[in-house]
Each structure stands twice: as C-alpha cells, then as structure tokens.
Coordinates of C-alpha atoms in Angstrom, one line a residue:
Chain A
M1 CA 171.1 63.1 133.4
R2 CA 174.3 63.2 131.5
N3 CA 172.3 62.9 128.3
L4 CA 170.0 65.8 129.2
G5 CA 172.0 68.5 127.3
P6 CA 172.3 66.5 124.0
I7 CA 168.6 65.5 124.1
L8 CA 167.5 69.1 124.7
T9 CA 169.8 70.2 121.8
V10 CA 168.2 67.6 119.5
V11 CA 164.6 68.4 120.6
A12 CA 165.5 72.1 120.1
A13 CA 166.8 71.4 116.6
I14 CA 163.6 69.5 115.8
V15 CA 161.4 72.5 116.9
V16 CA 163.5 74.9 114.9
I17 CA 163.1 72.6 111.8
W18 CA 159.4 72.4 112.5
Y19 CA 159.0 76.2 112.5
A20 CA 161.1 76.6 109.3
G21 CA 158.9 73.8 107.8
A22 CA 155.7 75.6 108.9
V23 CA 156.9 78.9 107.3
G24 CA 157.9 77.0 104.1
L25 CA 154.8 74.9 103.6
N26 CA 152.3 77.6 104.6
A27 CA 154.0 80.4 102.6
A28 CA 152.3 79.5 99.3
W29 CA 148.8 80.1 100.8
S30 CA 149.8 83.4 102.4
K31 CA 151.4 84.7 99.2
D32 CA 148.2 83.6 97.3
Q33 CA 146.0 85.5 99.8
A34 CA 148.2 88.6 99.5
A35 CA 148.2 88.5 95.7
R36 CA 144.4 88.3 95.7
A37 CA 144.2 91.2 98.0
G38 CA 146.7 93.1 96.0
V39 CA 149.2 93.7 98.8
E40 CA 152.9 93.2 98.9
L41 CA 154.1 91.1 101.9
S42 CA 157.2 91.9 103.6
F43 CA 159.3 88.9 104.9
G44 CA 158.3 89.6 108.5
E45 CA 154.6 89.9 107.6
M46 CA 154.7 86.7 105.7
V47 CA 156.4 84.8 108.6
S48 CA 153.9 86.0 111.1
Q49 CA 151.0 85.1 108.8
T50 CA 152.3 81.6 108.0
L51 CA 152.5 80.9 111.7
S52 CA 148.9 82.0 112.4
Q53 CA 146.7 80.5 109.8
D54 CA 143.5 78.9 110.5
R55 CA 143.9 75.7 108.5
P56 CA 147.7 75.6 107.9
K57 CA 149.4 72.8 106.0
L58 CA 151.7 72.4 108.9
P59 CA 150.6 74.0 112.2
A60 CA 153.4 75.7 114.1
P61 CA 154.3 74.2 117.5
H62 CA 152.7 76.8 119.4
Q63 CA 149.4 76.4 117.5
V64 CA 149.4 72.7 118.3
A65 CA 150.2 73.5 122.0
V66 CA 147.2 76.0 122.0
E67 CA 144.9 73.4 120.4
L68 CA 146.0 70.8 123.0
W69 CA 145.3 73.3 125.8
Q70 CA 142.0 74.3 124.3
S71 CA 140.8 70.7 123.8
T72 CA 141.7 69.5 127.2
W73 CA 141.7 72.0 130.0
V74 CA 139.7 74.9 128.5
E75 CA 137.1 72.5 127.0
E76 CA 136.5 70.7 130.2
T77 CA 136.4 73.8 132.5
Q78 CA 134.7 76.3 130.3
G79 CA 133.0 74.3 127.6
R80 CA 129.2 73.9 127.6
R81 CA 129.6 70.1 127.6
G82 CA 132.7 70.1 129.8
L83 CA 133.2 68.4 133.1
V84 CA 132.6 71.4 135.2
R85 CA 129.3 72.5 133.6
S86 CA 127.7 69.2 132.7
G87 CA 129.3 66.8 135.2
S88 CA 130.7 64.5 132.5
L89 CA 133.6 64.6 130.1
S90 CA 133.0 66.6 127.0
N91 CA 132.9 64.5 123.8
R92 CA 134.8 67.4 122.2
S93 CA 137.8 67.1 124.4
L94 CA 140.9 65.0 124.0
V95 CA 140.5 63.8 127.6
Y96 CA 137.3 62.0 126.6
H97 CA 138.8 60.5 123.4
G98 CA 142.0 59.6 125.0
W99 CA 140.2 57.8 127.7
L100 CA 138.3 55.8 125.2
T101 CA 141.4 54.8 123.5
L102 CA 143.3 54.1 126.8
S103 CA 140.5 51.8 128.1
A104 CA 140.5 49.7 124.9
T105 CA 144.3 49.6 125.0
L106 CA 144.5 48.4 128.5
L107 CA 141.7 45.8 128.2
G108 CA 143.3 44.5 125.0
F109 CA 146.8 44.5 126.5
A110 CA 145.6 42.5 129.5
I111 CA 143.8 39.9 127.4
G112 CA 146.7 39.6 125.0
T113 CA 149.4 39.4 127.7
G114 CA 147.4 36.8 129.6
A115 CA 146.8 34.6 126.6
G116 CA 150.3 35.1 125.5
V117 CA 151.8 33.9 128.8
L118 CA 149.4 30.9 128.8
L119 CA 150.3 29.9 125.3
A120 CA 154.0 30.3 126.0
V121 CA 153.7 28.0 129.1
G122 CA 152.0 25.5 126.8
I123 CA 154.7 25.7 124.2
V124 CA 157.5 25.2 126.7
Y125 CA 155.9 22.2 128.3
N126 CA 154.3 20.4 125.4
R127 CA 156.5 19.3 122.5
A128 CA 153.7 18.9 120.1
M129 CA 152.6 22.5 120.7
D130 CA 156.1 23.8 120.4
M131 CA 156.7 22.2 117.0
S132 CA 153.3 23.1 115.5
V133 CA 152.4 26.4 117.0
M134 CA 155.8 28.2 117.4
P135 CA 156.7 28.5 113.7
W136 CA 153.3 30.2 113.2
A137 CA 153.8 32.5 116.1
I138 CA 157.2 33.6 114.7
A139 CA 155.9 33.9 111.1
S140 CA 152.9 35.9 112.2
Q141 CA 155.4 38.7 113.3
T142 CA 156.3 39.2 109.6
I143 CA 152.7 39.7 108.6
P144 CA 151.0 43.1 108.6
I145 CA 148.3 42.0 111.1
L146 CA 147.1 45.6 111.3
A147 CA 145.5 45.3 107.9
I148 CA 142.8 43.0 109.3
A149 CA 141.9 45.6 111.9
P150 CA 139.1 47.4 110.0
M151 CA 137.6 44.0 109.0
I152 CA 137.3 42.7 112.6
I153 CA 135.7 46.0 113.7
V154 CA 133.1 46.0 110.9
V155 CA 132.3 42.3 111.2
L156 CA 131.9 42.5 114.9
N157 CA 129.9 45.6 114.6
S158 CA 127.5 43.9 112.0
I159 CA 126.9 41.1 114.5
G160 CA 126.0 43.5 117.2
I161 CA 129.3 43.9 119.1
S162 CA 130.4 47.4 119.2
G163 CA 132.2 49.8 121.5
L164 CA 135.2 48.8 123.6
L165 CA 135.4 45.0 122.8
P166 CA 136.4 45.1 119.1
K167 CA 139.1 47.6 119.6
A168 CA 140.3 45.6 122.6
I169 CA 140.4 42.4 120.5
I170 CA 142.7 44.1 117.9
S171 CA 144.9 45.4 120.7
A172 CA 145.0 41.9 122.3
Y173 CA 145.9 40.3 118.9
L174 CA 148.8 42.8 118.4
S175 CA 150.2 42.4 121.9
F176 CA 149.7 38.7 121.9
F177 CA 152.6 37.5 119.7
P178 CA 155.4 39.6 121.1
V179 CA 154.5 38.2 124.6
V180 CA 154.4 34.6 123.3
V181 CA 157.8 34.9 121.6
G182 CA 159.4 36.8 124.5
M183 CA 158.0 34.5 127.2
V184 CA 159.0 31.3 125.4
K185 CA 162.6 32.7 125.2
G186 CA 162.4 33.6 128.8
L187 CA 160.9 30.4 130.2
R188 CA 163.7 28.5 128.3
S189 CA 166.4 30.9 129.6
P190 CA 167.4 28.7 132.6
D191 CA 170.4 26.6 131.5
A192 CA 170.8 22.9 132.0
M193 CA 173.0 23.4 135.0
Q194 CA 170.3 25.2 136.9
L195 CA 167.6 22.6 135.9
D196 CA 169.9 19.9 137.0
L197 CA 170.4 21.5 140.4
L198 CA 166.6 21.6 140.9
R199 CA 166.6 17.9 140.0
T200 CA 169.1 17.1 142.6
Y201 CA 166.7 18.8 145.1
S202 CA 164.0 16.5 143.7
A203 CA 161.9 19.5 142.8
S204 CA 158.6 18.7 141.2
G205 CA 157.7 20.2 137.8
G206 CA 155.5 22.8 139.4
Q207 CA 158.3 23.9 141.7
A208 CA 160.7 24.1 138.9
F209 CA 158.2 26.4 137.1
W210 CA 157.4 28.6 140.0
K211 CA 160.9 28.8 141.5
L212 CA 163.2 28.8 138.5
R213 CA 161.5 29.2 135.1
L214 CA 159.1 32.0 135.9
P215 CA 161.5 34.2 137.8
A216 CA 164.1 33.7 135.2
S217 CA 161.7 34.8 132.5
M218 CA 161.0 38.2 134.0
P219 CA 163.6 40.3 132.1
Y220 CA 162.2 38.9 128.8
F221 CA 158.7 39.3 130.0
F222 CA 159.1 43.0 130.7
A223 CA 161.0 43.5 127.5
S224 CA 158.2 42.1 125.4
L225 CA 155.6 44.0 127.6
K226 CA 157.2 47.3 126.4
V227 CA 156.7 46.2 122.9
A228 CA 153.2 44.9 123.5
I229 CA 151.8 47.9 125.2
A230 CA 153.0 50.2 122.3
A231 CA 151.5 47.8 119.8
S232 CA 148.3 47.6 121.8
L233 CA 147.9 51.4 121.5
V234 CA 148.5 51.4 117.8
G235 CA 145.9 48.6 117.4
A236 CA 143.3 50.6 119.4
I237 CA 143.9 53.8 117.4
V238 CA 143.8 51.9 114.1
G239 CA 140.6 50.1 115.4
E240 CA 138.9 53.4 115.8
L241 CA 139.3 54.4 112.2
P242 CA 136.5 52.3 110.5
V243 CA 133.7 53.0 112.9
Q244 CA 133.5 56.6 114.1
Q245 CA 132.6 56.2 117.8
G246 CA 135.1 58.4 119.4
G247 CA 138.7 57.8 120.4
L248 CA 142.0 59.3 119.3
G249 CA 141.8 57.4 116.0
A250 CA 138.4 58.9 115.3
R251 CA 139.8 62.5 116.0
L252 CA 142.7 61.8 113.6
L253 CA 140.2 60.8 110.8
A254 CA 137.7 63.5 111.6
G255 CA 140.5 66.1 111.5
S256 CA 141.7 64.9 108.1
Y257 CA 138.2 64.9 106.7
Y258 CA 137.5 68.5 107.7
G259 CA 141.1 69.8 107.1
Q260 CA 141.5 70.7 110.8
T261 CA 145.3 70.1 110.8
A262 CA 145.8 71.5 114.3
Q263 CA 143.2 69.0 115.6
I264 CA 145.2 66.1 113.8
W265 CA 148.5 67.2 115.4
A266 CA 146.9 67.6 118.8
A267 CA 145.4 64.1 118.7
L268 CA 148.8 62.8 117.4
F269 CA 150.5 64.4 120.4
A270 CA 148.0 63.1 122.8
A271 CA 148.5 59.6 121.4
A272 CA 152.3 60.1 121.7
A273 CA 152.0 61.3 125.2
L274 CA 149.8 58.3 126.1
A275 CA 152.3 55.8 124.5
A276 CA 155.2 57.5 126.4
V277 CA 153.3 57.3 129.7
L278 CA 152.3 53.7 129.1
V279 CA 155.8 52.5 128.2
G280 CA 157.2 54.6 131.1
I281 CA 154.9 52.9 133.6
V282 CA 156.0 49.4 132.3
G283 CA 159.6 50.6 132.5
V284 CA 159.1 51.6 136.2
I285 CA 157.4 48.4 137.1
Q286 CA 160.3 46.6 135.2
R287 CA 162.9 48.4 137.1
R288 CA 161.3 48.0 140.5
T289 CA 160.6 44.3 140.0
L290 CA 164.0 43.4 138.6
T291 CA 165.8 45.4 141.3
R292 CA 163.9 43.6 144.0
M293 CA 164.6 40.2 142.4
G294 CA 168.2 41.2 142.1
M295 CA 168.2 41.0 138.3
A296 CA 168.6 44.6 137.4
R297 CA 171.6 45.3 135.3
Chain B
M1 CA 130.6 1.9 151.3
S2 CA 127.5 2.2 149.4
Y3 CA 126.8 1.0 145.9
R4 CA 126.7 4.6 144.6
D5 CA 130.2 5.4 146.0
L6 CA 131.5 2.2 144.4
K7 CA 130.1 3.0 141.1
Y8 CA 131.3 6.5 140.9
G9 CA 134.5 5.5 142.4
R10 CA 135.0 3.0 139.6
T11 CA 134.1 5.6 136.9
A12 CA 136.6 7.9 138.3
D13 CA 139.3 5.2 138.4
M14 CA 138.6 4.3 134.9
L15 CA 138.8 7.8 133.8
L16 CA 142.2 8.1 135.5
R17 CA 143.5 4.9 134.1
M18 CA 142.3 5.2 130.6
D19 CA 142.7 8.9 130.1
G20 CA 145.0 8.3 127.2
I21 CA 142.1 7.2 125.1
F22 CA 139.1 7.7 127.1
L23 CA 139.4 11.4 127.7
P24 CA 139.4 12.4 124.0
I25 CA 136.6 9.9 123.2
A26 CA 134.6 11.3 126.1
C27 CA 135.2 15.0 124.9
V28 CA 133.9 13.9 121.4
V29 CA 130.9 12.0 122.8
S30 CA 129.8 14.8 125.1
A31 CA 130.3 17.4 122.4
G32 CA 128.4 15.3 119.9
W33 CA 125.7 14.9 122.5
I34 CA 125.3 18.7 122.7
D35 CA 125.5 19.1 119.0
P36 CA 126.5 16.6 116.3
S37 CA 128.4 19.1 114.2
L38 CA 130.4 20.2 117.2
G39 CA 131.2 16.5 117.8
M40 CA 132.6 16.2 114.4
I41 CA 134.7 19.3 114.7
V42 CA 136.1 18.2 118.1
A43 CA 136.8 14.7 116.6
V44 CA 138.8 16.2 113.7
W45 CA 140.7 18.5 116.1
L46 CA 141.6 15.8 118.6
G47 CA 142.5 13.3 115.8
A48 CA 144.8 15.8 114.1
W49 CA 146.3 16.8 117.4
W50 CA 147.0 13.1 118.2
V51 CA 148.8 12.7 114.9
N52 CA 150.7 15.8 115.5
A53 CA 151.7 14.6 119.0
W54 CA 152.9 11.5 117.4
I55 CA 154.8 13.4 114.7
A56 CA 156.4 15.7 117.2
S57 CA 157.8 12.7 119.2
Y58 CA 160.2 12.2 116.4
D59 CA 163.0 14.9 116.0
M60 CA 163.8 14.9 112.3
S61 CA 164.0 17.7 109.7
I62 CA 160.8 16.3 108.0
T63 CA 158.8 16.3 111.3
R64 CA 160.0 19.8 112.0
L65 CA 158.3 20.8 108.7
A66 CA 155.3 18.4 108.9
A67 CA 154.1 19.5 112.4
P68 CA 153.4 23.2 111.6
V69 CA 152.2 22.4 108.2
L70 CA 149.7 19.8 109.7
F71 CA 148.6 22.3 112.3
G72 CA 147.9 25.0 109.8
A73 CA 146.0 22.6 107.6
T74 CA 144.0 21.4 110.5
L75 CA 143.0 25.0 111.3
L76 CA 141.9 25.5 107.7
V77 CA 139.9 22.2 107.7
L78 CA 138.2 23.2 111.0
W79 CA 137.5 26.6 109.6
E80 CA 135.9 25.2 106.5
M81 CA 133.9 22.7 108.6
A82 CA 132.7 25.2 111.0
V83 CA 131.5 27.6 108.2
R84 CA 129.7 24.7 106.3
L85 CA 128.2 22.9 109.3
Y86 CA 126.8 26.0 110.9
N87 CA 126.0 27.9 107.7
I88 CA 127.9 30.9 108.7
P89 CA 126.9 33.7 106.2
S90 CA 129.9 34.8 104.1
V91 CA 129.4 38.4 105.2
I92 CA 130.7 37.3 108.6
L93 CA 133.2 34.7 107.8
P94 CA 133.8 33.2 104.3
A95 CA 135.1 29.7 104.0
P96 CA 138.7 29.2 103.0
S97 CA 137.5 27.5 99.7
A98 CA 135.4 30.6 98.9
I99 CA 138.5 32.8 99.5
A100 CA 140.7 30.6 97.3
A101 CA 138.0 30.7 94.6
R102 CA 137.9 34.5 94.8
M103 CA 141.7 34.7 94.6
A104 CA 141.6 32.6 91.5
A105 CA 138.9 34.6 90.0
S106 CA 140.4 38.0 90.3
P107 CA 144.1 37.8 90.1
D108 CA 144.3 41.1 88.1
I109 CA 142.7 43.2 90.9
L110 CA 144.9 41.6 93.5
W111 CA 148.0 42.2 91.3
A112 CA 147.2 45.8 90.7
D113 CA 146.6 46.5 94.4
L114 CA 149.9 44.7 95.2
V115 CA 151.8 46.8 92.7
Q116 CA 150.3 50.1 94.0
T117 CA 150.7 49.3 97.7
V118 CA 153.7 47.1 98.1
F119 CA 156.0 48.0 95.0
K120 CA 155.1 51.7 94.8
G121 CA 154.2 52.6 98.4
A122 CA 156.0 50.3 100.8
L123 CA 159.1 49.3 98.8
S124 CA 160.0 52.8 97.7
G125 CA 159.5 54.2 101.3
Y126 CA 161.5 51.3 102.7
L127 CA 164.4 52.0 100.5
I128 CA 164.4 55.8 101.1
G129 CA 163.8 55.4 104.8
C130 CA 166.6 52.8 105.3
G131 CA 168.9 54.7 103.1
A132 CA 168.3 58.0 104.9
A133 CA 168.7 56.3 108.3
V134 CA 172.0 54.6 107.5
L135 CA 173.3 57.9 105.9
T136 CA 172.2 59.9 109.0
A137 CA 173.9 57.4 111.2
I138 CA 177.1 57.7 109.4
A139 CA 176.7 61.5 109.4
I140 CA 176.3 61.7 113.2
D141 CA 179.0 59.0 113.6
R142 CA 181.7 61.5 114.5
S143 CA 179.7 63.4 116.9
P144 CA 179.1 61.5 120.2
F145 CA 177.2 64.7 121.4
L146 CA 174.5 64.2 118.7
Q147 CA 174.4 60.5 119.2
R148 CA 173.8 60.8 122.9
G149 CA 170.9 63.2 122.0
L150 CA 169.5 61.4 119.0
L151 CA 169.5 57.8 120.5
P152 CA 167.1 58.5 123.4
V153 CA 164.8 60.6 121.0
G154 CA 165.0 57.8 118.5
N155 CA 164.1 55.1 121.0
F156 CA 161.2 57.3 122.3
V157 CA 160.0 58.0 118.8
A158 CA 160.2 54.3 117.9
A159 CA 157.5 53.6 120.6
L160 CA 155.0 56.2 119.4
P161 CA 152.0 55.4 117.3
I162 CA 153.5 57.0 114.2
V163 CA 150.9 55.5 111.9
G164 CA 148.9 58.6 113.1
V165 CA 150.9 60.8 110.8
A166 CA 149.2 59.1 107.9
P167 CA 146.3 61.7 107.5
I168 CA 149.0 64.4 107.5
M169 CA 151.0 62.8 104.9
V170 CA 148.0 62.2 102.7
M171 CA 147.2 65.9 103.0
W172 CA 150.7 66.9 102.0
F173 CA 151.4 64.5 99.2
N174 CA 148.0 63.8 98.0
F175 CA 146.4 60.5 97.5
G176 CA 148.9 58.8 95.3
W177 CA 151.6 56.4 96.4
E178 CA 153.9 59.2 97.4
S179 CA 152.1 59.8 100.6
K180 CA 152.2 56.1 101.5
A181 CA 155.9 56.1 100.9
A182 CA 156.3 59.3 103.1
V183 CA 154.5 57.5 106.0
V184 CA 156.7 54.4 105.5
V185 CA 159.9 56.6 105.6
I186 CA 158.7 58.2 108.9
M187 CA 157.8 54.9 110.3
I188 CA 161.1 53.1 109.8
F189 CA 163.6 56.0 110.0
F190 CA 164.1 55.8 113.8
P191 CA 164.2 52.1 114.4
M192 CA 166.7 51.8 111.5
L193 CA 168.7 54.8 112.9
V194 CA 169.0 53.3 116.3
N195 CA 170.1 50.0 115.0
T196 CA 172.7 51.4 112.7
V197 CA 174.2 53.6 115.4
E198 CA 174.4 50.6 117.6
G199 CA 176.0 48.6 114.9
L200 CA 178.7 51.3 114.2
K201 CA 179.8 51.0 117.9
A202 CA 180.2 47.1 117.5
T203 CA 183.8 47.0 116.8
E204 CA 186.4 46.3 119.5
A205 CA 189.1 48.6 120.5
M206 CA 191.6 46.0 119.4
Q207 CA 190.2 45.9 115.8
R208 CA 190.1 49.6 115.6
D209 CA 193.8 49.7 116.8
L210 CA 194.8 47.3 114.2
M211 CA 193.2 49.5 111.5
K212 CA 195.2 52.4 113.0
T213 CA 198.5 50.4 112.8
Y214 CA 197.7 50.0 109.1
S215 CA 197.5 53.9 109.1
A216 CA 193.9 53.5 107.7
G217 CA 191.9 56.8 107.5
Y218 CA 188.5 57.3 108.9
W219 CA 186.7 56.4 105.7
Q220 CA 188.9 53.3 105.2
T221 CA 188.2 52.1 108.7
L222 CA 184.5 52.8 108.1
F223 CA 184.1 50.9 104.9
K224 CA 186.6 48.0 105.7
L225 CA 185.9 47.4 109.3
R226 CA 183.0 49.3 110.9
L227 CA 180.3 49.0 108.2
P228 CA 180.8 45.2 107.8
A229 CA 180.9 44.7 111.5
A230 CA 177.7 46.8 111.8
M231 CA 175.8 44.5 109.2
P232 CA 174.2 42.1 111.8
F233 CA 172.7 45.2 113.5
I234 CA 171.7 46.9 110.2
F235 CA 170.0 43.7 109.0
N236 CA 168.2 43.4 112.3
G237 CA 166.8 46.9 111.7
L238 CA 166.1 46.0 108.1
K239 CA 164.1 42.9 109.2
I240 CA 162.0 44.7 111.8
T241 CA 161.1 47.4 109.4
T242 CA 159.8 45.1 106.6
T243 CA 156.5 44.6 108.7
L244 CA 156.4 48.3 109.6
A245 CA 156.7 49.2 105.9
L246 CA 153.8 47.1 104.8
I247 CA 151.6 48.2 107.8
G248 CA 152.4 51.9 107.1
A249 CA 151.5 51.5 103.4
I250 CA 148.3 49.7 104.0
V251 CA 147.0 51.8 106.9
A252 CA 147.9 55.0 105.2
E253 CA 145.5 54.0 102.3
F254 CA 142.5 54.0 104.9
F255 CA 143.0 57.8 104.9
G256 CA 142.7 58.3 101.2
S257 CA 144.0 56.7 98.2
P258 CA 143.4 56.4 94.4
V259 CA 140.9 53.7 93.5
L260 CA 143.3 50.9 93.9
G261 CA 145.7 49.5 96.6
M262 CA 145.3 46.9 99.3
G263 CA 144.2 49.2 102.0
F264 CA 141.7 50.8 99.8
R265 CA 140.3 47.5 98.6
I266 CA 140.1 46.2 102.2
S267 CA 138.1 49.3 103.4
T268 CA 135.8 49.5 100.4
S269 CA 135.1 45.7 100.1
I270 CA 134.0 45.7 103.7
G271 CA 131.5 48.4 102.9
L272 CA 130.3 46.2 99.9
L273 CA 130.2 43.1 102.2
E274 CA 132.6 41.3 99.8
L275 CA 134.5 39.6 102.6
E276 CA 136.1 37.1 100.3
L277 CA 137.9 39.8 98.6
V278 CA 139.0 41.3 101.8
W279 CA 140.4 37.9 103.0
A280 CA 142.1 37.4 99.7
E281 CA 143.9 40.7 100.2
I282 CA 144.8 39.7 103.7
V283 CA 146.3 36.4 102.3
V284 CA 148.3 38.3 99.8
A285 CA 149.6 40.7 102.4
A286 CA 150.5 37.9 104.7
V287 CA 152.4 36.0 101.9
V288 CA 154.1 39.1 100.6
G289 CA 155.0 40.2 104.2
S290 CA 156.6 36.8 104.9
M291 CA 158.3 36.8 101.4
F292 CA 159.7 40.4 102.1
Y293 CA 161.0 39.3 105.5
G294 CA 162.4 36.0 104.1
G295 CA 164.1 37.9 101.3
V296 CA 165.9 40.2 103.7
A297 CA 166.8 37.3 105.9
L298 CA 168.3 35.5 102.9
L299 CA 170.3 38.6 102.1
E300 CA 171.5 38.7 105.7
R301 CA 172.8 35.1 105.4
M302 CA 174.7 36.1 102.2
V303 CA 176.2 39.4 103.6
T304 CA 176.9 38.3 107.2
F305 CA 178.0 34.7 106.6
W306 CA 180.9 35.2 108.9
H307 CA 178.7 36.0 112.0
P308 CA 178.4 33.2 114.6
S309 CA 174.7 33.4 114.5
Q310 CA 174.7 32.4 110.8
R311 CA 177.3 29.6 111.1
G312 CA 175.6 27.8 113.9

C-alpha cells in the first residue's frame, strides 16, 4: 500500500490529461456548430459542450462511465431484452458480449495451457523433440501470429464450425507458446545436484518428474500463465472481428462502423477490466500455491 | 493354458520385444488398412522422425541446425501430401507449392503491402514509441514518486488488450499509415517504459559511488554509466516489442486502411477466397517478424558485448 499515493497521483494525472484531450479534440466540432448557428461561444460554454457531445471524437471519462453503466446494469434491469424482463441476458449489454468473449478465452486458455504443458514434457524428456521442435517454438514468438486469426475464423466458418470454437482455437494458439517456453525452462530448472540426490534415492523417472521437476517448474508455470491468459483474451477479441457474432471485439468493430465512440470506449474498458480480473485471479492462485509450497519470494 | 492364451501371449511378447521396429510398422500398416493415403502420410512422418531421432543422438553444430530444418521440411511435405491425397479444396487449405507459386507470381503486391504495413506503419510507430518510452523513463528518473506510481500502472496497462484502441486511432488519424503507427506507439510504450525504468536501476551502489568520486554530474553518470548498464534491459524491451509492433500494424488495418497493406490484403483476400494470397502474406509477415527480431538481437550483441549473457 506504500505505492497507493503515487499510483493514485498518476491515475489522476491521466484523467486530467484525458479531460483536456477531450476538450481539445472535440472543440472543432462545437465551434463549427456554433458558427453555423451564428452564436459566439464563451470558453465555459465551449468546454461544457465538448464534454457532452453525442458522438465526440474523444468521449470524456464520465461519458464512458455512463455508457458502461447504461450498457450493463440499466440494460439488464430495465431494458426490454434485459435479464429482468426477458429472463436472458440482453444482446445489447456488455455483460452478454463480455461473457461470450470470456468463455472463448477460458476454453482456449485451457486447451492451450494443457497442450503446452504436454509438449513441454515431451521436449524435456525426448531429445529428438527438443532439437527439432524447440527452435520453432522460440521462433514462433517473433511471428505476428495474430495475423492469421481472421483466416482461421473464416475458414472454420466456411466448413460449418462457428461460434465458440474458432475463437477458442485462436486463444489456444496464442497461449500455447508462452506456456511451452516457460514450462521447458521450469522443468529444466532443477540443477544437477538435486537430480543426483534423487538418483542416490534410486528414484524412478516418474518419481523424479512428480516430486522434483514438476514442483520446481511452478514459478515458471505461473509466470507464463499470466502472459498466456492476457494473450488468450487478445486472441478472442481479435477472433471476433471478422465474423460478427457478438463479443467485445464485435462491439468494438460495430462502434467504429457507426461512429459510436462511447460504445468503443466502454467495450475497451470492459475488455481491460476482464484482463485485469483474469490476470489478478492467476496472480492470487500463484501466490497461494507458491506460499503453500514454500516457494514464495 | 489354452491355445488362445498362448497365441495372444506370444503376440504381446513380440510387441514388447520388437517395439523398436514393430510398433512403427504396425502403425503404418493399420493406418494403411484404414486408408492407403493415411498409411503413406504416417509412413513419411515416422520415417522422418526416425531420421530426426538418429540426427539428434549426435550433438554437433550441424545436427543442431539440421534437426529443426528437417522437422520443418517434414511438416511441409506432410501438408503437401495431405492436400494432394485428400483433394482438400484450396479455399480451405492451399498446398505449400500453391502458396509458393502465388508468392512468385505477385511479388509487387506483396512488396507494396510490406512497405505500407511494416516500413510505414510498424517501423515508424516502433521508433516513435521506443524513443518516447526511453525519454519518459529518463524524465521520471529523478522522481522516485512518479516511478512508484508509473511502474504498477505500466505493468497493468501492458497486460491489457490494447489492440482494441485500433478503431479509435483509425477514427482520429484516418485510414493512412499514421493511425497504424499510433496504435503501435500505444501498444509498445508501456512495456518499453517498464523495461527502461528497470534498466536505469541496474547499477550498483559501488559503481555509482565511483562516478561520484570522479565528481561526475548527473548527466555524465547517466550517459557513461547508467544508460550503458541499462542496455540489456532496454534491448529486452526492444525485442519484445518487435512482435507487438507488427501485430499492432496488421490488426489496425482490419479496422480500415487504404487499398493496400498486409492486414487489408488478408481480410479482403479471405472474402475473395484467395487463400493462397492470404498464406503468402502470412509467410511474409512471419519472415519479416523473425528478421526484425533477429536484427534487434544482432544489434544487442554488438551493443552489449560486455554482458555475461552475450559472452557465454
């Protein structure tokens, strides 16, 4: 909590800059309107107008907050298609779209992490696999994988697979490589001394894996999980761009088509909140697990 | 013991004893029994894997290179075989040969897209973003208060799906490469800032004291000691952000671009069912991404030749 003061200061500075930017970017439109109506704007009037436009270039923070509130709580409790009136989540609310994105993210994350751990075990125990697959796993981190996302979506869509799975595949693909690289490092982290000790106990290969290598890899595992879950979310959002079937990515694109800037920002903040919560949950599990294992720093 | 037990017992025994050769052959035969083409694919896969296992049992610099190359080549051959033997339509998965033919046929389109997306969008954004981040890090260097506030915020922002600002940037800076550069700047600013701030802390008290005994000023200490010492961290950031820069530039084009650019070509070629061109763009993106990373890594070797990780 020592950092709370500085953090709040920085956040406050960002909000102030944001308001200033909103006034600056939206001023042109307000002046234009005033000139057409033939009125002279005082500075105060101009500021208040720039912060309350319908389709501002940059919505002010409070406008985004209002939009977030409207498209979650208000839409679900009072909207015609909301949860209270219709019994199901409204397709105009961020809760619904956020859930679509979240489910694809989690499914992809689970697949990618599972496959990544399996491949890492294979790489650590099989020399041929290590020498032939590992360079590609490392090289693939330098490749903009996300560029393939729309193609996977459209191709899978054309052969009849749509909905959750294509997005989850992209998420899985993005979260796969960080886990592989991290886990290989982790499974190799026990040093020769520790491995020798197990040999003096005449431990079998399986025992060495379960009792030494796997526990030793946990710090690396969680570090790569944090990267992987953030990457999964980005993958799911980008996966929603080409085929408009809901989700935060679809909201972003729809907002940009119709010039609904507040909607874009609200979707962006919902995505940010989702990312923060997901990374936070992984962080909590990490701290708990490592503390119980006596590995917390 | 009945005859049947004996028979099956023997088969199992044989399986166990001869698994070195028997198991692969059994796989191929059973796969070929299900489907002849599948049998051929499995045979090629196992044959290549066997060669690879043999190569990998020698540890020389040539085998370190040969194993991954052979693995990649095997995947390409299997891909080609699968497409040809099963007549997979090119609108779903084009064969590598078709992709290569397409790359050879339209180098001018690929080059124009490359210039638009990488040189104009990604590279300019990369230079501006990295420059701004390093300057910001130096600017807040003297204020521990700001650092304590900015670092957690920076770490937080680095985990966010920032690609999402792409539609906003396209709205502000129009469809040209400027909006792509803006997305790239925002994406790479915070990872770069965090790395640079960490790097500027990397000197030891002893080293800083030495500079003080030379009566070096703040700026002299910064340029002669702390910036060079920060280079490994700065280059770490520079390497991470190469991929981010390309991703940002390509994804931003999905939200609107002039009629060229890699992201534009990918999204429109999918609509036209020209999957060969899409794959050609992806190959270019992969090669350029690796070269970009490799170039920065090479620069790192030259600048931080003194660091233990480079001398090993």
